[in-house]
Coordinates of C-alpha atoms and ligand atoms in Angstrom, one line a residue:
X19 CA 0.0 0.0 0.0
X20 CA 1.4 3.4 -1.0
X21 CA -0.8 5.5 1.2
X22 CA -2.9 4.0 4.0
X23 CA -5.6 6.7 4.4
X24 CA -7.3 6.8 7.8
X25 CA -10.9 7.7 8.1
X26 CA -11.9 8.4 11.7
X27 CA -15.5 8.0 13.0
X28 CA -16.2 11.8 12.9
X29 CA -14.8 12.2 9.4
X30 CA -17.4 10.5 7.2
X31 CA -17.0 13.1 4.5
X32 CA -17.6 12.2 0.9
X33 CA -15.6 15.2 -0.2
X34 CA -12.7 14.5 2.2
X35 CA -9.2 15.8 1.2
X36 CA -8.1 12.2 1.6
X37 CA -9.8 11.4 -1.7
X38 CA -8.2 14.2 -3.8
X39 CA -5.3 12.2 -5.1
X40 CA -6.5 8.8 -3.9
X41 CA -5.4 6.1 -6.3
X42 CA -7.3 2.8 -5.7
X43 CA -4.6 0.9 -7.5
X44 CA -2.0 1.8 -4.9
X45 CA -3.8 3.3 -1.9
X46 CA -6.2 1.9 0.7
X47 CA -8.7 3.4 3.1
X48 CA -8.7 2.3 6.7
X49 CA -11.4 2.5 9.4
X50 CA -11.5 1.0 12.9
X51 CA -14.1 0.5 15.6
X52 CA -11.9 0.5 18.8
X53 CA -13.2 0.0 22.3
X54 CA -11.1 2.8 23.9
X55 CA -13.2 5.3 21.9
X56 CA -16.3 4.1 23.6
X57 CA -15.1 3.2 27.1
X58 CA -12.1 5.3 27.9
X59 CA -13.4 7.9 28.5
X60 CA -17.0 6.5 28.5
X61 CA -19.3 7.1 25.5
X62 CA -23.1 6.6 26.0
X63 CA -25.1 3.9 24.3
X64 CA -26.8 6.5 22.0
X65 CA -23.5 8.1 21.0
X66 CA -21.7 4.8 20.4
X67 CA -24.6 3.4 18.3
X68 CA -24.6 6.6 16.3
X69 CA -20.9 6.6 15.6
X70 CA -20.6 2.9 14.7
X71 CA -23.7 2.9 12.6
X72 CA -22.6 6.0 10.6
X73 CA -19.2 4.4 10.1
X74 CA -20.6 1.2 8.8
X75 CA -22.8 3.1 6.4
X76 CA -19.8 5.1 5.2
X77 CA -17.9 1.9 4.7
X78 CA -20.7 0.7 2.4
X79 CA -20.4 4.0 0.5
X80 CA -16.7 3.4 0.1
X81 CA -17.3 -0.1 -1.2
X82 CA -19.8 1.2 -3.7
X83 CA -16.9 3.4 -5.1
X84 CA -14.9 0.3 -5.5
X85 CA -12.1 1.6 -3.3
X86 CA -10.1 -0.8 -1.2
X87 CA -11.0 -0.6 2.5
X88 CA -9.4 -2.2 5.5
X89 CA -12.2 -2.2 8.2
X90 CA -11.9 -3.5 11.8
X91 CA -15.2 -4.0 13.6
X92 CA -15.7 -3.9 17.3
X93 CA -16.1 -7.6 17.3
X94 CA -12.3 -7.9 16.8
X95 CA -11.9 -6.2 20.2
X96 CA -9.0 -3.9 19.5
X97 CA -8.4 -1.4 22.4
X98 CA -6.8 1.6 20.8
X99 CA -6.0 3.0 17.3
X100 CA -2.4 2.2 17.9
X101 CA -3.1 -1.5 18.6
X102 CA -5.1 -1.9 15.5
X103 CA -2.7 0.1 13.3
X104 CA 0.1 -2.0 14.5
X105 CA -1.9 -5.0 13.3
X106 CA -2.4 -3.4 9.9
X107 CA 1.3 -2.7 9.6
X108 CA 2.0 -6.4 10.3
X109 CA -0.5 -7.6 7.7
X110 CA 0.4 -5.1 4.9
X111 CA 3.4 -3.4 3.7
X112 CA 2.6 0.3 4.1
X113 CA 4.7 3.2 2.8
X114 CA 3.0 6.2 4.3
X115 CA 0.0 7.0 6.6
X116 CA -2.3 9.8 5.7
X117 CA -5.2 11.3 7.6
X118 CA -7.2 14.5 7.8
X119 CA -6.6 16.5 11.0
X120 CA -8.4 14.6 13.8
X121 CA -11.1 16.3 15.8
X122 CA -9.3 15.4 19.0
X123 CA -5.8 16.6 19.8
X124 CA -5.3 13.5 22.0
X125 CA -5.8 11.3 18.9
X126 CA -3.4 13.4 16.8
X127 CA -0.7 13.1 19.5
X128 CA -1.2 9.3 19.8
X129 CA -1.0 9.0 16.1
X130 CA 2.2 11.1 15.8
X131 CA 3.8 9.1 18.6
X132 CA 2.8 5.8 17.0
X133 CA 4.2 6.8 13.6
X134 CA 7.5 8.0 15.2
X135 CA 7.9 4.7 17.0
X136 CA 7.1 2.7 13.8
X137 CA 9.3 5.0 11.7
X138 CA 6.6 5.6 9.2
X139 CA 5.8 8.9 7.6
X140 CA 2.5 10.5 8.7
X141 CA 0.9 13.2 6.5
X142 CA -1.8 15.2 8.2
X143 CA -4.1 16.9 5.7
X144 CA -6.1 20.1 6.5
X145 CA -9.8 19.6 7.3
X146 CA -11.9 21.2 4.6
X147 CA -15.1 20.5 6.4
X148 CA -15.0 23.9 8.1
X149 CA -15.5 27.4 6.7
X150 CA -12.4 29.1 8.2
X151 CA -9.4 28.4 6.1
X152 CA -6.2 26.9 7.5
X153 CA -4.5 29.5 9.7
X154 CA -7.4 32.0 9.4
X155 CA -8.5 31.9 13.0
X156 CA -4.9 32.0 14.2
X157 CA -4.2 35.2 12.1
X158 CA -7.4 36.8 13.4
X159 CA -6.5 36.0 17.0
X160 CA -2.9 37.2 16.7
X161 CA -2.5 40.6 18.5
X162 CA -6.0 40.7 19.8
X163 CA -6.3 41.1 23.6
X164 CA -9.8 39.7 23.6
X165 CA -11.2 37.0 21.3
X166 CA -14.9 37.8 21.0
X167 CA -17.1 35.6 18.8
X168 CA -19.0 38.6 17.3
X169 CA -16.0 40.1 15.5
X170 CA -14.9 36.7 14.1
X171 CA -18.5 36.1 12.9
X172 CA -18.6 39.5 11.1
X173 CA -15.3 38.7 9.4
X174 CA -16.6 35.4 8.1
X175 CA -19.9 36.8 7.0
X176 CA -18.1 39.5 4.9
X177 CA -15.5 37.1 3.5
X178 CA -18.1 34.5 2.5
X179 CA -20.8 37.0 1.6
X180 CA -23.5 35.5 3.8
X181 CA -26.6 37.5 4.7
X182 CA -24.9 40.6 3.2
X183 CA -26.4 43.4 1.1
X184 CA -24.0 45.6 -0.8
X185 CA -21.3 45.2 1.8
X186 CA -23.7 45.8 4.7
X187 CA -25.4 43.2 6.9
X188 CA -28.8 42.2 5.8
X189 CA -31.5 44.2 7.5
X190 CA -28.9 46.8 8.8
X191 CA -27.9 44.9 11.9
X192 CA -25.3 42.2 12.4
X193 CA -27.1 40.5 15.2
X194 CA -30.7 39.9 16.1
X195 CA -30.1 38.1 19.3
X196 CA -32.3 40.6 21.3
X197 CA -35.3 39.2 19.3
X198 CA -34.4 35.6 20.0
X199 CA -34.9 35.3 23.7
X200 CA -38.6 34.9 24.1
X201 CA -40.1 32.6 26.7
X202 CA -43.3 30.7 26.0
X203 CA -45.3 32.3 28.7
X204 CA -48.3 30.7 30.4
X205 CA -49.9 29.6 27.1
X206 CA -46.9 27.3 26.4
X207 CA -45.2 26.7 23.0
X208 CA -47.0 27.0 19.7
X209 CA -47.6 23.8 17.8
X210 CA -44.2 22.0 17.6
X211 CA -43.8 20.0 14.4
X212 CA -42.7 16.4 15.1
X213 CA -39.2 16.1 13.7
X214 CA -38.4 13.4 11.1
X215 CA -36.9 10.3 12.7
X216 CA -35.2 7.5 11.0
X217 CA -36.1 3.8 11.5
X218 CA -33.4 1.5 12.7
X219 CA -32.2 -0.3 9.5
X220 CA -30.3 -3.6 9.5
X221 CA -27.0 -1.9 10.1
X222 CA -28.2 0.0 13.2
X223 CA -29.9 -3.1 14.5
X224 CA -26.6 -5.1 14.2
X225 CA -24.7 -2.3 15.8
X226 CA -27.1 -2.3 18.7
X227 CA -26.5 -6.0 19.2
X228 CA -22.7 -5.6 18.9
X229 CA -22.7 -2.8 21.5
X230 CA -24.8 -4.9 23.9
X231 CA -22.4 -7.8 23.5
X232 CA -18.9 -6.2 23.2
X233 CA -19.4 -2.9 25.0
X234 CA -21.7 -3.7 27.9
X235 CA -22.2 -1.2 30.7
X236 CA -22.0 2.0 28.7
X237 CA -23.9 4.9 30.3
X238 CA -27.3 6.1 29.3
X239 CA -30.3 4.3 27.7
X240 CA -31.3 3.3 24.3
X241 CA -35.1 3.2 24.2
X242 CA -35.2 4.2 20.6
X243 CA -32.6 5.2 18.1
X244 CA -33.6 7.7 15.4
X245 CA -30.6 9.9 14.4
X246 CA -29.5 10.2 10.8
X247 CA -26.6 7.8 10.0
X248 CA -25.8 8.6 6.4
X249 CA -25.7 11.6 4.1
X250 CA -29.1 11.0 2.6
X251 CA -30.8 10.9 6.0
X252 CA -28.8 13.9 7.1
X253 CA -30.0 15.9 4.1
X254 CA -33.6 14.9 4.9
X255 CA -33.2 16.0 8.6
X256 CA -31.8 19.4 7.3
X257 CA -34.7 19.9 5.0
X258 CA -37.2 19.0 7.7
X259 CA -35.7 21.6 9.9
X260 CA -35.6 24.3 7.3
X261 CA -39.2 23.7 6.2
X262 CA -40.9 23.2 9.5
X263 CA -38.9 24.6 12.4
X264 CA -36.5 27.3 11.2
X265 CA -39.2 30.0 11.0
X266 CA -39.9 29.7 14.7
X267 CA -36.3 28.8 15.7
X268 CA -35.3 32.4 16.4
X269 CA -38.0 33.5 18.7
X270 CA -37.7 30.6 21.1
X271 CA -34.0 29.8 20.8
X272 CA -33.5 30.1 24.6
X273 CA -36.8 28.8 25.8
X274 CA -37.4 25.4 27.6
X275 CA -40.6 23.4 28.3
X276 CA -41.4 20.2 30.3
X277 CA -41.5 17.1 28.2
X278 CA -40.4 18.9 25.0
X279 CA -36.8 17.9 24.2
X280 CA -36.6 19.3 20.7
X281 CA -38.7 22.5 20.5
X282 CA -37.7 24.3 17.3
X283 CA -34.0 23.3 17.3
X284 CA -32.4 21.8 14.2
X285 CA -31.0 18.5 15.8
X286 CA -28.3 18.4 13.1
X287 CA -25.2 19.1 15.1
X288 CA -24.3 15.3 15.1
X289 CA -24.7 15.2 11.3
X290 CA -22.5 18.2 10.8
X291 CA -19.9 17.0 13.3
X292 CA -19.7 13.5 11.7
X293 CA -19.3 15.4 8.4
X294 CA -22.5 14.0 6.8
X295 CA -23.5 17.7 6.2
X296 CA -21.1 20.5 5.3
X297 CA -21.7 23.6 7.5
X298 CA -21.8 25.8 4.4
X299 CA -24.6 23.8 2.8
X300 CA -26.5 24.2 6.0
X301 CA -26.0 27.9 6.1
X302 CA -26.9 28.3 2.4
X303 CA -30.1 26.3 3.0
X304 CA -31.1 28.7 5.8
X305 CA -30.1 31.8 3.8
X306 CA -32.2 30.6 0.8
X307 CA -35.2 30.1 3.0
X308 CA -34.9 33.8 4.1
X309 CA -34.3 35.1 0.5
X310 CA -37.4 33.1 -0.7
X311 CA -39.5 34.6 2.2
X312 CA -39.9 31.3 3.9
X313 CA -38.3 32.3 7.3
X314 CA -37.8 35.6 9.0
X315 CA -34.4 37.4 9.4
X316 CA -34.2 37.0 13.2
X317 CA -34.5 33.2 12.9
X318 CA -32.1 32.9 9.9
X319 CA -29.5 35.2 11.3
X320 CA -29.7 33.6 14.7
X321 CA -29.3 30.1 13.2
X322 CA -26.5 31.1 10.9
X323 CA -24.6 32.8 13.7
X324 CA -24.6 29.5 15.6
X325 CA -22.8 27.8 12.8
X326 CA -20.7 30.4 11.1
X327 CA -20.0 32.3 14.3
X328 CA -20.0 30.0 17.3
X329 CA -19.1 26.7 15.7
X330 CA -16.1 28.1 13.8
X331 CA -15.0 30.3 16.8
X332 CA -15.2 27.3 19.2
X333 CA -13.0 25.3 16.9
X334 CA -10.4 28.0 16.6
X335 CA -10.2 28.4 20.3
X336 CA -9.9 24.6 20.8
X337 CA -6.8 24.4 18.7
X338 CA -5.3 27.6 20.1
X339 CA -5.4 26.2 23.6
X340 CA -5.0 22.6 22.7
X341 CA -2.2 22.0 25.3
X342 CA -4.0 23.7 28.2
X343 CA -7.5 22.4 28.3
X344 CA -6.8 19.4 30.5
X345 CA -5.3 21.6 33.2
X346 CA -7.7 24.5 33.2
X347 CA -9.4 25.1 36.5
X348 CA -9.5 28.9 37.0
X349 CA -12.2 28.8 39.7
X350 CA -10.4 26.0 41.6
X351 CA -13.5 23.7 41.7
X352 CA -12.7 20.3 43.2
X353 CA -16.0 18.5 44.0
X354 CA -17.2 15.3 42.4
X355 CA -19.9 15.2 39.8
X356 CA -23.2 14.3 41.6
X357 CA -24.6 10.9 40.9
X358 CA -27.8 12.4 39.4
X359 CA -25.8 13.1 36.2
X360 CA -25.6 9.4 35.5
X361 CA -29.1 8.3 36.7
X362 CA -31.3 11.5 36.4
X363 CA -32.5 11.0 40.0
X364 CA -33.1 14.3 41.7
X365 CA -35.9 16.4 43.1
X366 CA -34.8 19.4 41.0
X367 CA -37.3 19.4 38.2
X368 CA -35.1 21.4 35.8
X369 CA -32.2 19.0 36.2
X370 CA -34.5 15.9 36.1
X371 CA -36.1 17.0 32.8
X372 CA -32.8 18.0 31.2
X373 CA -30.9 14.9 32.4
X374 CA -33.6 12.4 31.5
X375 CA -33.6 13.4 27.8
X376 CA -29.8 13.3 27.7
X377 CA -29.7 9.8 29.3
X378 CA -32.5 8.6 26.9
X379 CA -31.6 10.3 23.6
X380 CA -28.2 11.9 24.0
X381 CA -29.6 15.3 23.3
X382 CA -30.1 18.6 25.1
X383 CA -30.4 22.0 23.4
X384 CA -28.0 24.8 24.0
X385 CA -29.7 26.5 26.9
X386 CA -30.3 23.2 28.7
X387 CA -26.6 22.4 28.4
X388 CA -25.4 25.9 29.4
X389 CA -28.1 27.1 31.9
X390 CA -29.3 23.9 33.5
X391 CA -26.8 21.0 33.5
X392 CA -23.7 23.2 33.0
X393 CA -24.9 25.9 35.4
X394 CA -25.5 23.4 38.2
X395 CA -22.1 21.8 37.8
X396 CA -20.5 25.3 37.9
X397 CA -22.5 26.4 41.0
X398 CA -21.9 23.0 42.7
X399 CA -18.2 23.5 42.2
X400 CA -17.7 20.3 40.2
X401 CA -14.1 19.7 39.1
X402 CA -14.3 21.0 35.5
X403 CA -12.6 17.9 33.9
X404 CA -15.3 15.6 35.5
X405 CA -18.2 17.5 34.0
X406 CA -16.2 17.8 30.7
X407 CA -15.9 14.0 30.6
X408 CA -19.7 13.7 31.2
X409 CA -20.5 16.0 28.3
X410 CA -18.2 14.1 26.0
X411 CA -19.7 10.8 27.1
X412 CA -23.4 11.6 26.9
X413 CA -24.2 13.7 23.9
X414 CA -24.6 12.3 20.4
X415 CA -22.8 15.3 18.9
X416 CA -19.9 15.3 21.2
X417 CA -16.4 15.5 19.6
X418 CA -13.5 16.9 21.6
X419 CA -12.9 20.0 19.4
X420 CA -16.4 21.3 20.0
X421 CA -17.4 19.8 23.4
X422 CA -14.2 20.7 25.3
X423 CA -14.2 24.5 24.8
X424 CA -18.0 24.7 25.2
X425 CA -17.8 22.9 28.5
X426 CA -14.6 24.1 30.0
X427 CA -14.7 27.5 28.5
X428 CA -18.2 28.7 28.0
X429 CA -20.0 26.7 30.6
X430 CA -17.5 26.2 33.5
X431 CA -15.3 29.3 33.0
X432 CA -12.4 27.0 33.7
X433 CA -10.2 28.9 31.2
X434 CA -10.6 32.1 33.3
X435 CA -12.4 34.0 30.5
X436 CA -10.5 33.2 27.2
X437 CA -13.8 32.2 25.6
X438 CA -16.5 34.0 27.5
X439 CA -16.3 37.5 28.9
X440 CA -18.0 36.4 32.1
X441 CA -19.2 33.2 33.8
X442 CA -22.7 32.2 32.7
X443 CA -24.4 32.2 36.1
X444 CA -28.0 32.6 37.1
X445 CA -30.4 31.8 39.9
X446 CA -33.6 29.8 39.7
X447 CA -35.4 33.0 38.7
X448 CA -33.8 32.8 35.2
X449 CA -35.0 29.2 34.8
X450 CA -38.5 30.2 36.0
X451 CA -38.6 32.9 33.3
X452 CA -37.4 30.7 30.5
X453 CA -39.3 27.5 31.2
X454 CA -42.1 25.9 33.1
X455 CA -39.8 23.6 35.0
X456 CA -40.4 25.3 38.3
X457 CA -44.2 24.6 38.2
X458 CA -44.7 21.7 40.5
X459 CA -41.0 21.5 41.5
X460 CA -40.2 20.6 45.1
X461 CA -38.4 23.9 45.4
X462 CA -39.2 27.5 45.0
X463 CA -36.9 29.5 42.7
X464 CA -37.3 32.7 44.8
X465 CA -36.1 31.1 48.0
X466 CA -32.3 31.0 48.7
X467 CA -32.7 29.5 52.2
X468 CA -35.2 27.4 54.2
X469 CA -36.9 24.1 53.3
X470 CA -38.1 25.1 49.9
X471 CA -34.8 26.8 48.9
X472 CA -34.1 26.3 45.2
X473 CA -30.5 24.8 44.9
X474 CA -29.8 26.9 41.9
X475 CA -30.7 30.1 43.8
X476 CA -28.9 29.1 47.0
X477 CA -25.7 28.1 45.1
X478 CA -25.9 31.2 42.9
X479 CA -25.6 33.4 46.0
X480 CA -22.9 31.1 47.3
X481 CA -21.0 31.6 44.1
X482 CA -21.3 35.4 44.3
X483 CA -20.1 35.2 48.0
X484 CA -17.2 32.9 47.2
X485 CA -15.9 34.9 44.2
X486 CA -16.9 38.4 45.4
X487 CA -13.3 39.7 45.3
X488 CA -12.9 39.5 41.6
X489 CA -16.6 39.8 40.7
X490 CA -16.8 43.2 42.2
X491 CA -14.3 44.4 39.7
X492 CA -16.3 42.9 36.8
X493 CA -18.4 45.6 35.0
X494 CA -21.3 43.2 34.4
X495 CA -21.4 41.3 37.7
X496 CA -20.3 43.9 40.3
X497 CA -24.0 44.8 40.9
X498 CA -24.7 41.2 42.1
X499 CA -21.9 41.5 44.7
X500 CA -23.7 44.7 45.9
X501 CA -27.0 42.8 46.1
X502 CA -25.2 40.2 48.2
X503 CA -23.9 42.8 50.6
X504 CA -27.4 44.4 50.8
X505 CA -28.7 41.1 52.4
X506 CA -28.9 41.0 56.2
X507 CA -26.3 39.1 58.1
X508 CA -28.9 36.5 59.1
X509 CA -30.0 36.0 55.5
X510 CA -26.4 35.6 54.4
X511 CA -25.7 33.1 57.1
X512 CA -28.9 31.1 56.3
X513 CA -27.9 30.9 52.6
X514 CA -24.4 29.8 53.4
X515 CA -25.7 27.2 55.7
X516 CA -28.1 25.9 53.1
X517 CA -25.3 25.8 50.5
X518 CA -23.2 23.7 52.9
X519 CA -26.1 21.3 53.3
X520 CA -26.5 21.0 49.5
X521 CA -22.8 20.3 49.0
X522 CA -23.1 17.6 51.6
X523 CA -26.3 15.8 50.7
X524 CA -26.9 16.8 47.1
X525 CA -30.5 17.0 45.9
Ligands
FAD612 P1 -29.4 24.3 17.2 O1 -29.8 25.0 18.4 O2 -30.4 24.0 16.1 O3 -28.2 25.2 16.5 C1 -27.8 25.0 15.2 C2 -26.4 24.6 15.1 O4 -25.4 25.5 15.5 C3 -26.0 23.3 15.8 O5 -26.4 22.1 15.2 C4 -24.5 23.4 16.0 O6 -23.8 22.9 14.8 C5 -24.2 24.9 16.0 N1 -24.0 25.4 17.3 C6 -24.8 26.1 18.1 N2 -24.2 26.5 19.2 C7 -22.9 26.1 19.1 C8 -21.8 26.2 20.0 N3 -21.8 26.8 21.2 N4 -20.7 25.5 19.6 C9 -20.6 24.9 18.4 N5 -21.6 24.8 17.6 C10 -22.8 25.4 17.9 N6 -22.2 21.2 20.3 C11 -21.7 20.2 19.7 O7 -21.9 20.1 18.4 N7 -21.1 19.1 20.3 C12 -20.9 19.2 21.6 O8 -20.3 18.3 22.2 C13 -21.4 20.3 22.4 N8 -21.2 20.4 23.7 C14 -21.6 21.4 24.4 C15 -21.4 21.5 25.8 C16 -21.9 22.6 26.5 C17 -21.6 22.7 28.0 C18 -22.6 23.6 25.8 C19 -23.1 24.8 26.6 C20 -22.8 23.6 24.5 C21 -22.3 22.5 23.7 N9 -22.5 22.4 22.3 C22 -22.0 21.3 21.7 C23 -23.1 23.5 21.6 C24 -24.7 23.4 21.3 O9 -25.3 23.3 22.6 C25 -25.1 22.3 20.4 O10 -24.4 22.4 19.2 C26 -26.5 22.3 20.1 O11 -27.3 22.3 21.2 C27 -26.9 21.1 19.2 O12 -28.3 21.0 19.0 P2 -29.0 21.4 17.6 O13 -28.3 20.8 16.5 O14 -30.4 21.2 17.8 O15 -28.6 23.0 17.6
SF4_613 FE1 -35.0 24.1 39.0 FE2 -35.2 25.6 41.2 FE3 -37.0 25.8 39.3 FE4 -36.9 23.6 40.8 S1 -37.3 25.6 41.5 S2 -37.1 23.7 38.6 S3 -34.7 23.4 41.2 S4 -34.9 26.3 39.2

């Protein structure tokens, strides 16, 4: 084999750079299902079935091209990529290994070490499945004191001519976020279209069996599996969103509702992350809907900002800080992740609702991740790397480059503010405003102490108290420190006592 071309589980890209000068007469493709990727660190049942099913579908596509493929299934029980690659090098004479930049720095390092040991050349090709070009983020970030997503987003919008009108942003404003924070109010959500699901085909059913047999004890549940596993299904899922949910996406982007896991969200992050959909085709589909009058500007701009802005920005930051993430703990949080994250058992209704859908389907929308499950871990002083491992394990769309900065940076402020200008903190009052989770909950979001004290509210004030020294210097949070000092000494003591109880007993 002249070039052994590695295709990782999150690189199922029919336009991959690997194929540019691929010669089926001399080269071969290589894919491997290895157990470390599912068990060390853990990966949930939903996430594992998604990855393995999509890989096997992609292998079928490769075979249809008549390209040679070396494929190792989980049945062969290889532990790591290095173990299985060593086997390949024994079985075949390989001149060079090629891959597209992996989505996990840890995998890149392992591969580089392996090739060094084996004295075989490794060529790492750039990943063309993003909108930023190679080095573009680094150049933008150089000489900037603060890296704010908004300015990066504007640069990409101009360069790619997305939602632009004669060099000006469409509608006159770059950002319609202020229109995108509506709650549902007492009446509840408008009619939510049921999203298109995909039936388990033969491949998915076989993967389900293999996972039960060879990867027992993975976290989470698998009551049903319905995620897109190939390009055709991914395109269908995209179309379904554009036609039926995009028009309402903007208004209710931040809202939450009991028993409604999807609301008006796109549910396509996993398909983009596995490279079944290109981010640019997703953006263009949304822009076309706006240009054809099928969706309003606030929805389309809001949606495009998530992908062109946030997604590309997060990736840039991941690679910029690649060496540091595993050590970041700016707030010095040292507690263990509460058991409820693994079994969903808690009296906190907001947590119970958000955890249950992650355990069952591997999905939570952004505000549930940031302002419920992430917020609680932050306020409960969970060691950031423990909550990070949980996010990587549980969500079907979790890949290191996107999950790590979102969790450690945006949600846990473990990077001390490289990614976000302030910690995302709130009390139970925010959750009450944005959802109906508090109705019928055992706690009262207004109470910070006493029997009915809402743990979010108690721990919010505890956070302000604990970090008051630096928060009082922060332009957007200093006021909260003042509010803390305006409380009576008895009230403060009662809140701190309640916080101590929560840390001890959990809820
Ligand atoms: P929608 O709400 O419909 O948004 C549209 C698309 O925008 C998403 O599909 C996604 O591709 C992109 N997007 C939106 N926000 C972000 C963001 N902050 N970063 C990157 N892309 C974004 N996203 C992942 O893809 N994988 C993860 O592992 C992941 N972990 C997260 C962990 C935490 C703690 C937080 C706060 C966010 C995380 N996100 C992650 C970002 C975001 O929550 C998900 O992309 C989104 O909820 C996916 O659901 P959706 O496809 O219905 O998104
Ligand atoms: Fe969550 Fe507190 Fe509201 Fe209960 S009262 S749902 S714990 S925010």
